[in-house]
mmCIF file of C-alpha atoms and ligand atoms in Angstrom:
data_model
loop_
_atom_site.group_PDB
_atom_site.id
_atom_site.type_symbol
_atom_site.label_atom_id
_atom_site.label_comp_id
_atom_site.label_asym_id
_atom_site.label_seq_id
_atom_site.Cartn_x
_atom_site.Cartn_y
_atom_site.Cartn_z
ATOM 1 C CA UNK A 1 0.000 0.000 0.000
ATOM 2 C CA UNK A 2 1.090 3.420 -1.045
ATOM 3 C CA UNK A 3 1.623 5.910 1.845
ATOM 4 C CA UNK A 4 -0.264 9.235 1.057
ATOM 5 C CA UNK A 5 2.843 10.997 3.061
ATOM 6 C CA UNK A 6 5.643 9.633 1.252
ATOM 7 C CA UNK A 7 7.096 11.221 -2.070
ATOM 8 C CA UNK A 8 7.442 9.043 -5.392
ATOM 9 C CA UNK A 9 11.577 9.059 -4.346
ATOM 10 C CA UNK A 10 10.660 7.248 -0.766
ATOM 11 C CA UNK A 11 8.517 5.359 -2.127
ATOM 12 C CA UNK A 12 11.139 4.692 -5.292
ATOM 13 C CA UNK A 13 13.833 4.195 -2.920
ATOM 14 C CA UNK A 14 11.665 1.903 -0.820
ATOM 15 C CA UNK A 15 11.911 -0.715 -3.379
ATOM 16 C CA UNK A 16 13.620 -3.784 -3.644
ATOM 17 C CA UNK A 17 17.444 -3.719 -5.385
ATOM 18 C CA UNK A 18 17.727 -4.394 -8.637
ATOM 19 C CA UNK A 19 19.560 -7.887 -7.810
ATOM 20 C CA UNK A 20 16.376 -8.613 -5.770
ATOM 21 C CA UNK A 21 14.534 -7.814 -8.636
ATOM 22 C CA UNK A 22 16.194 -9.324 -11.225
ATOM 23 C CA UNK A 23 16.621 -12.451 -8.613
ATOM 24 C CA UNK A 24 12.880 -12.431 -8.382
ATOM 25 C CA UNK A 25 11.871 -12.424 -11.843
ATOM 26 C CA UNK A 26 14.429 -14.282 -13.254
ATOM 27 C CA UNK A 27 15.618 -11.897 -15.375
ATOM 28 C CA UNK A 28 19.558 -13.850 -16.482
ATOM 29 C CA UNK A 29 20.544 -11.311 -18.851
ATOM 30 C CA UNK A 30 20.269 -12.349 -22.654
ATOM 31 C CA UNK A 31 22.716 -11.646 -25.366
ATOM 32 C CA UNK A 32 20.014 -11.417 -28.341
ATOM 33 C CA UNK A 33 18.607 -8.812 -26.479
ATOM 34 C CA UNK A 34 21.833 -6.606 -25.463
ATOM 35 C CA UNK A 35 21.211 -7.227 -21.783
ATOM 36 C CA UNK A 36 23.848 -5.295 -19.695
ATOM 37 C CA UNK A 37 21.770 -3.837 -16.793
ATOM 38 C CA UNK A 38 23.204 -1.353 -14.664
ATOM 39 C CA UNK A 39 22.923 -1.975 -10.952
ATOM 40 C CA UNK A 40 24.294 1.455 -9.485
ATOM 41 C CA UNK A 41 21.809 4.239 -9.029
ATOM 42 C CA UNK A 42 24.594 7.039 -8.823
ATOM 43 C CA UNK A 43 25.197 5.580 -12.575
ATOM 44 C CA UNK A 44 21.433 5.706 -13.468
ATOM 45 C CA UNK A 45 21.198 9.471 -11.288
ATOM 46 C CA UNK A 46 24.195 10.985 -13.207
ATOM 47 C CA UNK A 47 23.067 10.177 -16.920
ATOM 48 C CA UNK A 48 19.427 11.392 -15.544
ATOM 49 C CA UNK A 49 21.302 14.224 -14.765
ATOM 50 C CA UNK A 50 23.043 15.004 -17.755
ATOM 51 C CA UNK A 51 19.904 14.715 -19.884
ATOM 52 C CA UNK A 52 18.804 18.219 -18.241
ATOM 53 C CA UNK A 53 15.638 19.032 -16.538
ATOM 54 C CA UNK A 54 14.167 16.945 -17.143
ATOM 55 C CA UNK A 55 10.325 18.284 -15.018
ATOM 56 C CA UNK A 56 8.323 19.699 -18.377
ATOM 57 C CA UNK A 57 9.222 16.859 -20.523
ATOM 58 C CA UNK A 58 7.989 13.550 -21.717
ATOM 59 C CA UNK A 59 10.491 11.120 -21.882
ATOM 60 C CA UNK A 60 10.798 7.676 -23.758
ATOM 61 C CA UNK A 61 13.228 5.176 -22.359
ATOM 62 C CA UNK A 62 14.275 2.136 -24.598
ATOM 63 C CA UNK A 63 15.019 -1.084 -23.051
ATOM 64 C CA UNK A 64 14.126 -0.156 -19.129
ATOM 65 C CA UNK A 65 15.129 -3.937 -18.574
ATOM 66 C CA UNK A 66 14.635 -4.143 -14.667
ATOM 67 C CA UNK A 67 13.706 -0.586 -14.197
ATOM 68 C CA UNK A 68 17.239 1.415 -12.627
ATOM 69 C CA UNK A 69 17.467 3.833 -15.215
ATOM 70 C CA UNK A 70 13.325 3.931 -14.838
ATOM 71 C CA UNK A 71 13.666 4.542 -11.360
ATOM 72 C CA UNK A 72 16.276 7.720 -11.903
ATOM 73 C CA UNK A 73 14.604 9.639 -14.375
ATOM 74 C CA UNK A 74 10.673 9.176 -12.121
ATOM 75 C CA UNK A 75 13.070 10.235 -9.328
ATOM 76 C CA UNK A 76 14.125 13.101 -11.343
ATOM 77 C CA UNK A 77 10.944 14.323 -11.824
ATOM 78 C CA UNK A 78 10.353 13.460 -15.619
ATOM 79 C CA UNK A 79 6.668 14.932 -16.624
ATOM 80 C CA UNK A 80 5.589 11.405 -17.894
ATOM 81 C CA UNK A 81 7.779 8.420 -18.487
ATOM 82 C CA UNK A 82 6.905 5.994 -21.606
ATOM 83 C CA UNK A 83 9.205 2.844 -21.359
ATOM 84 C CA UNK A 84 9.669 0.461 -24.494
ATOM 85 C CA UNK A 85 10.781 -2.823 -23.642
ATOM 86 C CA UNK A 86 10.850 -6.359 -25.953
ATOM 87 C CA UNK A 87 11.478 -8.826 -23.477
ATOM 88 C CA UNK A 88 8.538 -9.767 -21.606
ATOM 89 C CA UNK A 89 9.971 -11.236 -18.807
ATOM 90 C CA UNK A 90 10.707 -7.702 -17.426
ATOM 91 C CA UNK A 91 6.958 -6.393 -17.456
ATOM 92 C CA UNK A 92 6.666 -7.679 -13.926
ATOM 93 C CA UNK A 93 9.241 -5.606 -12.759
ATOM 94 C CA UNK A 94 8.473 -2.387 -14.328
ATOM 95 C CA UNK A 95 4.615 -3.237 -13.236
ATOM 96 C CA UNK A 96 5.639 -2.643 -9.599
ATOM 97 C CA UNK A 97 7.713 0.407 -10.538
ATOM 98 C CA UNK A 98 4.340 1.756 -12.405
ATOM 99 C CA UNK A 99 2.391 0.704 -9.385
ATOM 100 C CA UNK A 100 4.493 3.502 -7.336
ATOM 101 C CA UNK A 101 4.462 6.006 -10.626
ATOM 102 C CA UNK A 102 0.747 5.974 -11.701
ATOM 103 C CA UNK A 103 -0.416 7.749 -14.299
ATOM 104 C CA UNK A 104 3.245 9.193 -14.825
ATOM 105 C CA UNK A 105 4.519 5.974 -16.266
ATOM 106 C CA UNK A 106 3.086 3.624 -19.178
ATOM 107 C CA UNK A 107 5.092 0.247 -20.380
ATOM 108 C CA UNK A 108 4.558 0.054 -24.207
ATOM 109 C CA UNK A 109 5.458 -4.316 -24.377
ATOM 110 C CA UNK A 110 7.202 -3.793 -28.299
ATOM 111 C CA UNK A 111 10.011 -3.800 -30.428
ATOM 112 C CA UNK A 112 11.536 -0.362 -30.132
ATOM 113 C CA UNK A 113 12.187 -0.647 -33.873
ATOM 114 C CA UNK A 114 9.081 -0.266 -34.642
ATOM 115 C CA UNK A 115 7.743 2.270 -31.996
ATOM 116 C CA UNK A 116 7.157 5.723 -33.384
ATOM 117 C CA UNK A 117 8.408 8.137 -30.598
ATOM 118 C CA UNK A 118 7.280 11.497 -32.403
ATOM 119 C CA UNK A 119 3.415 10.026 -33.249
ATOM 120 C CA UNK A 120 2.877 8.168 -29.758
ATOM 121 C CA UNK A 121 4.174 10.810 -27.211
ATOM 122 C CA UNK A 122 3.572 14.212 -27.352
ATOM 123 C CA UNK A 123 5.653 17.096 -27.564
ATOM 124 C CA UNK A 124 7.623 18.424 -25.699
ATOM 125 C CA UNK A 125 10.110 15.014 -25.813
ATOM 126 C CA UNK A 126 13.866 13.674 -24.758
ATOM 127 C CA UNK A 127 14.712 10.256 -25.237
ATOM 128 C CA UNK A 128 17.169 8.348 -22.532
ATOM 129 C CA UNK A 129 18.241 5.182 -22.709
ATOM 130 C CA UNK A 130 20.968 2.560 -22.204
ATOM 131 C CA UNK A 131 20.387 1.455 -25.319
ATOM 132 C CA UNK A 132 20.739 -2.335 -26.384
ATOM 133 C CA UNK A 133 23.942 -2.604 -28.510
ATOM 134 C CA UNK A 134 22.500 -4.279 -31.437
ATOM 135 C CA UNK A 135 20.281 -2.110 -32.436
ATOM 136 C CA UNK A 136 21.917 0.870 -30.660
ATOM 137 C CA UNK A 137 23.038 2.652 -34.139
ATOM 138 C CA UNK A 138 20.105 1.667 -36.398
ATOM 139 C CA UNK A 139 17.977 3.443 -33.622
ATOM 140 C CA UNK A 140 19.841 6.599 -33.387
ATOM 141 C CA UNK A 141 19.895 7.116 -37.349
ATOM 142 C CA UNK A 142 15.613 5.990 -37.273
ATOM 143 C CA UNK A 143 15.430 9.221 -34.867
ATOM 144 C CA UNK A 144 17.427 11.432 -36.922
ATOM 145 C CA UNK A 145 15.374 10.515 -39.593
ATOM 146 C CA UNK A 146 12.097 12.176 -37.289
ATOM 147 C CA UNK A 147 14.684 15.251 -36.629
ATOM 148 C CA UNK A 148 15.804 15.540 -40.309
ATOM 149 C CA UNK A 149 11.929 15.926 -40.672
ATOM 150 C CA UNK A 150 11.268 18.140 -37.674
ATOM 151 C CA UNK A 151 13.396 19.561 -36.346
ATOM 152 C CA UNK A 152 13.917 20.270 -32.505
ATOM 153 C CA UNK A 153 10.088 19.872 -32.156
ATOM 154 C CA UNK A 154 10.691 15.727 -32.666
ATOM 155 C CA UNK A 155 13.590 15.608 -29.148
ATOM 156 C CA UNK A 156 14.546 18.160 -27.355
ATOM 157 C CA UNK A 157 17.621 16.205 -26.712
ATOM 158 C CA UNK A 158 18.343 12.658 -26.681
ATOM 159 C CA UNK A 159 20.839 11.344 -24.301
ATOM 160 C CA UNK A 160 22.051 7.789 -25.031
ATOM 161 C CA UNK A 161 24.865 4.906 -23.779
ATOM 162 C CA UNK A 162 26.420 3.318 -26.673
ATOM 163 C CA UNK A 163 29.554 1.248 -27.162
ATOM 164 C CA UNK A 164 32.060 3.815 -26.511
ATOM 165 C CA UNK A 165 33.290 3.270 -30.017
ATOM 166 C CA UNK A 166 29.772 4.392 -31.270
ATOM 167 C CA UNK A 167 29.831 7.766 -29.274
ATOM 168 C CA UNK A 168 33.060 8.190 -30.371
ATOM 169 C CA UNK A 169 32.165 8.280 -33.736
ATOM 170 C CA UNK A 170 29.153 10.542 -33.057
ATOM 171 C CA UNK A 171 31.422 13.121 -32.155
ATOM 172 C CA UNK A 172 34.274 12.996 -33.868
ATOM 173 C CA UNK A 173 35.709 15.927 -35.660
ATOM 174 C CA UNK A 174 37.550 15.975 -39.140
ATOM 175 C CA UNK A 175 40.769 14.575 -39.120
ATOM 176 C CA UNK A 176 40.075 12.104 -36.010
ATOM 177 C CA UNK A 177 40.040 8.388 -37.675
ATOM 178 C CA UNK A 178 36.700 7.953 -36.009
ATOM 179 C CA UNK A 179 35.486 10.850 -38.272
ATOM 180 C CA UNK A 180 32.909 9.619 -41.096
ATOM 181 C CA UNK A 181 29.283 8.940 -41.928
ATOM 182 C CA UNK A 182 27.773 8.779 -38.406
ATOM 183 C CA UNK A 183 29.618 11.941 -37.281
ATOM 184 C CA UNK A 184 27.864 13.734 -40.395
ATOM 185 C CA UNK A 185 25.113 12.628 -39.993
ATOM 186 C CA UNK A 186 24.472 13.632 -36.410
ATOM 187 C CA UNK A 187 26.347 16.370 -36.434
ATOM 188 C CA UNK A 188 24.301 17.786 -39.669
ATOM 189 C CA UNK A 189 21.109 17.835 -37.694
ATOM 190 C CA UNK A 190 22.343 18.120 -33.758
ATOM 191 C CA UNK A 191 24.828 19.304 -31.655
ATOM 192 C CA UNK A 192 26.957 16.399 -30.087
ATOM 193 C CA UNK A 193 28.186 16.375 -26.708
ATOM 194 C CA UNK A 194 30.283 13.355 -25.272
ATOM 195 C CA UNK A 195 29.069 13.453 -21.587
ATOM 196 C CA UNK A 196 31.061 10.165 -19.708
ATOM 197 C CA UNK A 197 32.593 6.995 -20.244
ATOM 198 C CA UNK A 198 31.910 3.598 -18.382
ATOM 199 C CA UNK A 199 34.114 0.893 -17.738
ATOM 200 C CA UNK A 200 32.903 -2.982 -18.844
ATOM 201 C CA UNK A 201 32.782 -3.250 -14.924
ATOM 202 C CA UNK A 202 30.146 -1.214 -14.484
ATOM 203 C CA UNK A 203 27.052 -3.722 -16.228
ATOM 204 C CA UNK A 204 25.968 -7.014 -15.163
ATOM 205 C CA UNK A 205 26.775 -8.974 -16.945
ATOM 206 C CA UNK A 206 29.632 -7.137 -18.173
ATOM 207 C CA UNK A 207 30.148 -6.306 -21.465
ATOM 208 C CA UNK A 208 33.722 -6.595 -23.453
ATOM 209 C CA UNK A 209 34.157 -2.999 -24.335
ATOM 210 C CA UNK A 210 33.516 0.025 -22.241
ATOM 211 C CA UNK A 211 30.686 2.197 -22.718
ATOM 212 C CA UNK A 212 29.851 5.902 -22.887
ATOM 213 C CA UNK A 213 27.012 8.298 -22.905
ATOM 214 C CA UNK A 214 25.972 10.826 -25.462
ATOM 215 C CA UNK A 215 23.961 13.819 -25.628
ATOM 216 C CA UNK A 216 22.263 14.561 -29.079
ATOM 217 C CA UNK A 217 20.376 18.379 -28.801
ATOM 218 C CA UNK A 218 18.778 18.537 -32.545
ATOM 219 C CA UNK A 219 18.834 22.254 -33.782
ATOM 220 C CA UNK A 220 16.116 24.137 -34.764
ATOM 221 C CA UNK A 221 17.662 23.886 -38.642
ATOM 222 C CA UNK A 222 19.687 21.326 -40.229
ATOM 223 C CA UNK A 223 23.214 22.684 -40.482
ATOM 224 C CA UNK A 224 22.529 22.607 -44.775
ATOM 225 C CA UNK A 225 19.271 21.943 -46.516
ATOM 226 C CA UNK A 226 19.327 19.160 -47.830
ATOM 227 C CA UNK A 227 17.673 15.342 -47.723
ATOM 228 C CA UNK A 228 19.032 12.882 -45.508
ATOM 229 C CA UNK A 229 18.813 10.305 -48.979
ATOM 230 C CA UNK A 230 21.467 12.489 -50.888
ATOM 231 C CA UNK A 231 23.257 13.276 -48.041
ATOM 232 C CA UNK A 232 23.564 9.193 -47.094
ATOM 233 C CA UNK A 233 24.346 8.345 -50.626
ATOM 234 C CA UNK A 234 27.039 10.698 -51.325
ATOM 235 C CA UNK A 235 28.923 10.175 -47.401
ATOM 236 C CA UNK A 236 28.750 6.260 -48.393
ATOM 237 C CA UNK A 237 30.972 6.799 -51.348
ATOM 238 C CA UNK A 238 33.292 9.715 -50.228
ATOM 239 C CA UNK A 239 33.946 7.860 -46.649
ATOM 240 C CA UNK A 240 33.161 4.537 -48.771
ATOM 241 C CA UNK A 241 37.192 4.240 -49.100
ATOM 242 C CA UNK A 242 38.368 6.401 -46.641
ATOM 243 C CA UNK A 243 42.250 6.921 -48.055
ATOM 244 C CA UNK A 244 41.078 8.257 -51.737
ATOM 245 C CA UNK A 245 41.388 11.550 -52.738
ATOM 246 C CA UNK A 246 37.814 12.714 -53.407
ATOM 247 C CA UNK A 247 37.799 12.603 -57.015
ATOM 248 C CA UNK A 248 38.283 9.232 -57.125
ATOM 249 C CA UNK A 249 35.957 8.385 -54.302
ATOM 250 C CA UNK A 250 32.953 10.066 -55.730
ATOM 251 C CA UNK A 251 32.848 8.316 -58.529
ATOM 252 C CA UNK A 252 29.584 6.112 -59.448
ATOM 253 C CA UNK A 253 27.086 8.517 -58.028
ATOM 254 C CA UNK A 254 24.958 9.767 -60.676
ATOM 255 C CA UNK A 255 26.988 13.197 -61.289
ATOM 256 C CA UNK A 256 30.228 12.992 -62.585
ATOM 257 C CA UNK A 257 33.277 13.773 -59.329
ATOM 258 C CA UNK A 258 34.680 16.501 -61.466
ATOM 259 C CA UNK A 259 31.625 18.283 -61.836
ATOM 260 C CA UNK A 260 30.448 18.282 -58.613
ATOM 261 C CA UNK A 261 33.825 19.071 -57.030
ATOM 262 C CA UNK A 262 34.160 21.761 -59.069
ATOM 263 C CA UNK A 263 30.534 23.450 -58.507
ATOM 264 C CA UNK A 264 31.164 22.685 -54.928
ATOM 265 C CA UNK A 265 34.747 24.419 -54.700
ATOM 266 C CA UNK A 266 36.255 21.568 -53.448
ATOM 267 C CA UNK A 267 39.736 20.496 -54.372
ATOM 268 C CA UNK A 268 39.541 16.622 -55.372
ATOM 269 C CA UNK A 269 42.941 15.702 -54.398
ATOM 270 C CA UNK A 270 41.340 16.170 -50.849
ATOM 271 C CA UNK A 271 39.937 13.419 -48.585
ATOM 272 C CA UNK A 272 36.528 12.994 -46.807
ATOM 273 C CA UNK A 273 37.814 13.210 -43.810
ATOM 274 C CA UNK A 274 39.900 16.248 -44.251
ATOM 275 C CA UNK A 275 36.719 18.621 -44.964
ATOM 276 C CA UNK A 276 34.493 19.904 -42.039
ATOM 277 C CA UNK A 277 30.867 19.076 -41.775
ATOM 278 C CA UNK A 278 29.303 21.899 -43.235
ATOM 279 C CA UNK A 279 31.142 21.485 -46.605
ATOM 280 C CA UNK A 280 30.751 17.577 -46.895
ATOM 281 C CA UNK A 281 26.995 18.863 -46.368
ATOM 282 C CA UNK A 282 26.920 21.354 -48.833
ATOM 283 C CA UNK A 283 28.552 18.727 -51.206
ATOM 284 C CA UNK A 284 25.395 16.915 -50.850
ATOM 285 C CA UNK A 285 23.406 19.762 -51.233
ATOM 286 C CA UNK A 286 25.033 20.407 -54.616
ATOM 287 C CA UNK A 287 24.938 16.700 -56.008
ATOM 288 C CA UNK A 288 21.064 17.072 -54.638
ATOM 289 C CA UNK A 289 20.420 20.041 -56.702
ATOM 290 C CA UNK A 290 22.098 18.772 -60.156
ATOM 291 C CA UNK A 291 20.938 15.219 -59.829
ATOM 292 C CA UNK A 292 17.158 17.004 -60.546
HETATM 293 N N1 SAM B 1 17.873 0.158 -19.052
HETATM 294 C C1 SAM B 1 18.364 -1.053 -18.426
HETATM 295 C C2 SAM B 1 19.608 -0.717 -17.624
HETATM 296 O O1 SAM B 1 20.209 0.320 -17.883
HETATM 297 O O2 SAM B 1 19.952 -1.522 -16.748
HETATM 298 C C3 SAM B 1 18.657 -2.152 -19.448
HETATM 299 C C4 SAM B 1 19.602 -1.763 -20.554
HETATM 300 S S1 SAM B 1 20.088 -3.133 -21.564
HETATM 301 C C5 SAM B 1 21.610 -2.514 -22.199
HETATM 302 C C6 SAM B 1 19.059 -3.006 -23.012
HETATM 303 C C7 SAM B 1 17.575 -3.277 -22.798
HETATM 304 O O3 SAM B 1 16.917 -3.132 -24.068
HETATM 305 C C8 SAM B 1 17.223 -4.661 -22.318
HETATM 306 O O4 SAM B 1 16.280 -4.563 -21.296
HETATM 307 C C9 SAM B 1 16.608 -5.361 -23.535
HETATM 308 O O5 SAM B 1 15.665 -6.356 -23.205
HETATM 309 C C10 SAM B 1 15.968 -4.205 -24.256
HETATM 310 N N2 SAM B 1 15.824 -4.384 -25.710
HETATM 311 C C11 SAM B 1 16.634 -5.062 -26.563
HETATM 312 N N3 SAM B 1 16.213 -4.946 -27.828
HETATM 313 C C12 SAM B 1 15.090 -4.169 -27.770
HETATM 314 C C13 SAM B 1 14.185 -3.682 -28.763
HETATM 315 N N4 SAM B 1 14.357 -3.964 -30.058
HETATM 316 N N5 SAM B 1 13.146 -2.930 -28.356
HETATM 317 C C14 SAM B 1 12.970 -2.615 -27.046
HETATM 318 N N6 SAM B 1 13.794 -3.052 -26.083
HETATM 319 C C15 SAM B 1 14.840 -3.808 -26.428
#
């Protein structure tokens, strides 16, 4: 029985640990399924924390699992919570967290993959999440497809643990080896923050690499106007093969390298990963507009 007196943090706080929980319900972590829960709530408090303020917002967590990271961000005063998890054996778990949480939390029982963030939750949103690796990148480009089509009205922010390879690449500038497709991509439509790294030690089970969190802020307007299609298609061939010289690299899309270096001012004998983001963009733009 709830306590009328108590806040939602006693009464959070009042629960059993996660090993008790994850005891309880026998949730053994699975490997299809990314499982790498994270037991430590001054883990789950500090990436709660560096999603923002989270009190006027709706937020959508993706894989809650047993619930710590669910537990943080009700703690932290989220507006309304909207969990996504595939593996039913957790519902049980998050059913006593939502039993605390009311009307504040609903458990969608789905495939994040094919959950539409933007149409099921309104506005104004962030997503946080220790996101399962496998599908950790195919997610993140999914939502930047929603922010390539609205702008900062799909997330205010979305603040995400990835293999710390991923987030590395999310951030990286030009001229860092980890600077290519992904980093354009995000970078075209957000600005990219690396907030903290976690060691394999840190998950149970652990994982073999170490981890780190993200922050993704979309802006208002994409850096360059143009689709995320041309933009895709011509980062796939100039990162494609990352040593060639640009005019060599381009070739096979359906304008001729030359051309489009030239009406883009770019000297060929450059490579990808020597220009900055706007120009790779505005590359795109240009193939965009003479591809018509
Ligand atoms: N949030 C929990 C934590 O931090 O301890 C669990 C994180 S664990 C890395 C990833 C979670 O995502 C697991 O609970 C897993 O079952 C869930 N998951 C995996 N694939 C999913 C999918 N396609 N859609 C929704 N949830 C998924």
């Amino acid at each position: 029985m709830n306590n009328p007196s108590q806040t939602l943090s006693d009464r959070l706080l009042a629960l059993p640990s996660l090993k008790t929980v994850i005891n309880a319900f026998g949730l053994d972590a699975r490997k299809s399924l990314g499982q790498h829960f994270l037991l430590d709530t001054r883990i789950t408090d500090k990436i709660a924390r560096y999603a923002g303020d989270l009190r006027d917002f709706n937020v959508i967590e993706i894989g809650p699992g047993p619930g710590g990271l669910t537990r943080s961000l009700l703690a932290a005063g989220c507006r309304h919570l909207v969990v996504v998890e595939k593996d039913d054996r957790c519902l049980a778990a998050l059913a006593q967290i939502k039993e605390i949480a009311g009307d504040r939390m609903e458990i969608i029982h789905g495939d994040a993959m094919e959950f539409d963030p933007v149409a099921s939750v309104p506005a104004p949103r962030k997503i946080i999440a220790n996101l399962p690796y496998n599908v950790g990148t195919p997610l993140l480009v999914r939502w930047l497809g929603m922010v390539a089509e609205q702008g900062n009205s799909a997330f205010d922010s979305l603040t995400l643990m990835f293999q710390k390879e991923v987030a590395e690449r999310i951030v990286a500038e030009p001229g860092n080896k980890d600077f290519g497709r992904l980093a354009v991509l995000c970078q075209w439509l957000c600005e990219c923050r690396y907030d903290f790294e976690l060691p394999p030690g840190a998950f149970s089970p652990p994982p073999k690499v170490s981890s780190a969190v993200v922050t993704l802020s979309p802006r208002k307007e994409k850096l360059v106007d143009v689709s995320q299609d041309a933009l895709e298609m011509v980062m796939a061939k100039a990162f494609g093969q990352r040593r060639k010289m640009l005019r060599s690299a381009l070739k096979g899309l359906a304008v001729p390298a030359d051309v489009l270096l030239e009406k883009s001012g770019i000297d060929g004998s450059k490579r990808a990963e020597q220009l900055d983001v706007m120009t790779l963009c505005k590359l795109a733009q240009v193939y965009e507009k003479i591809r018509r």
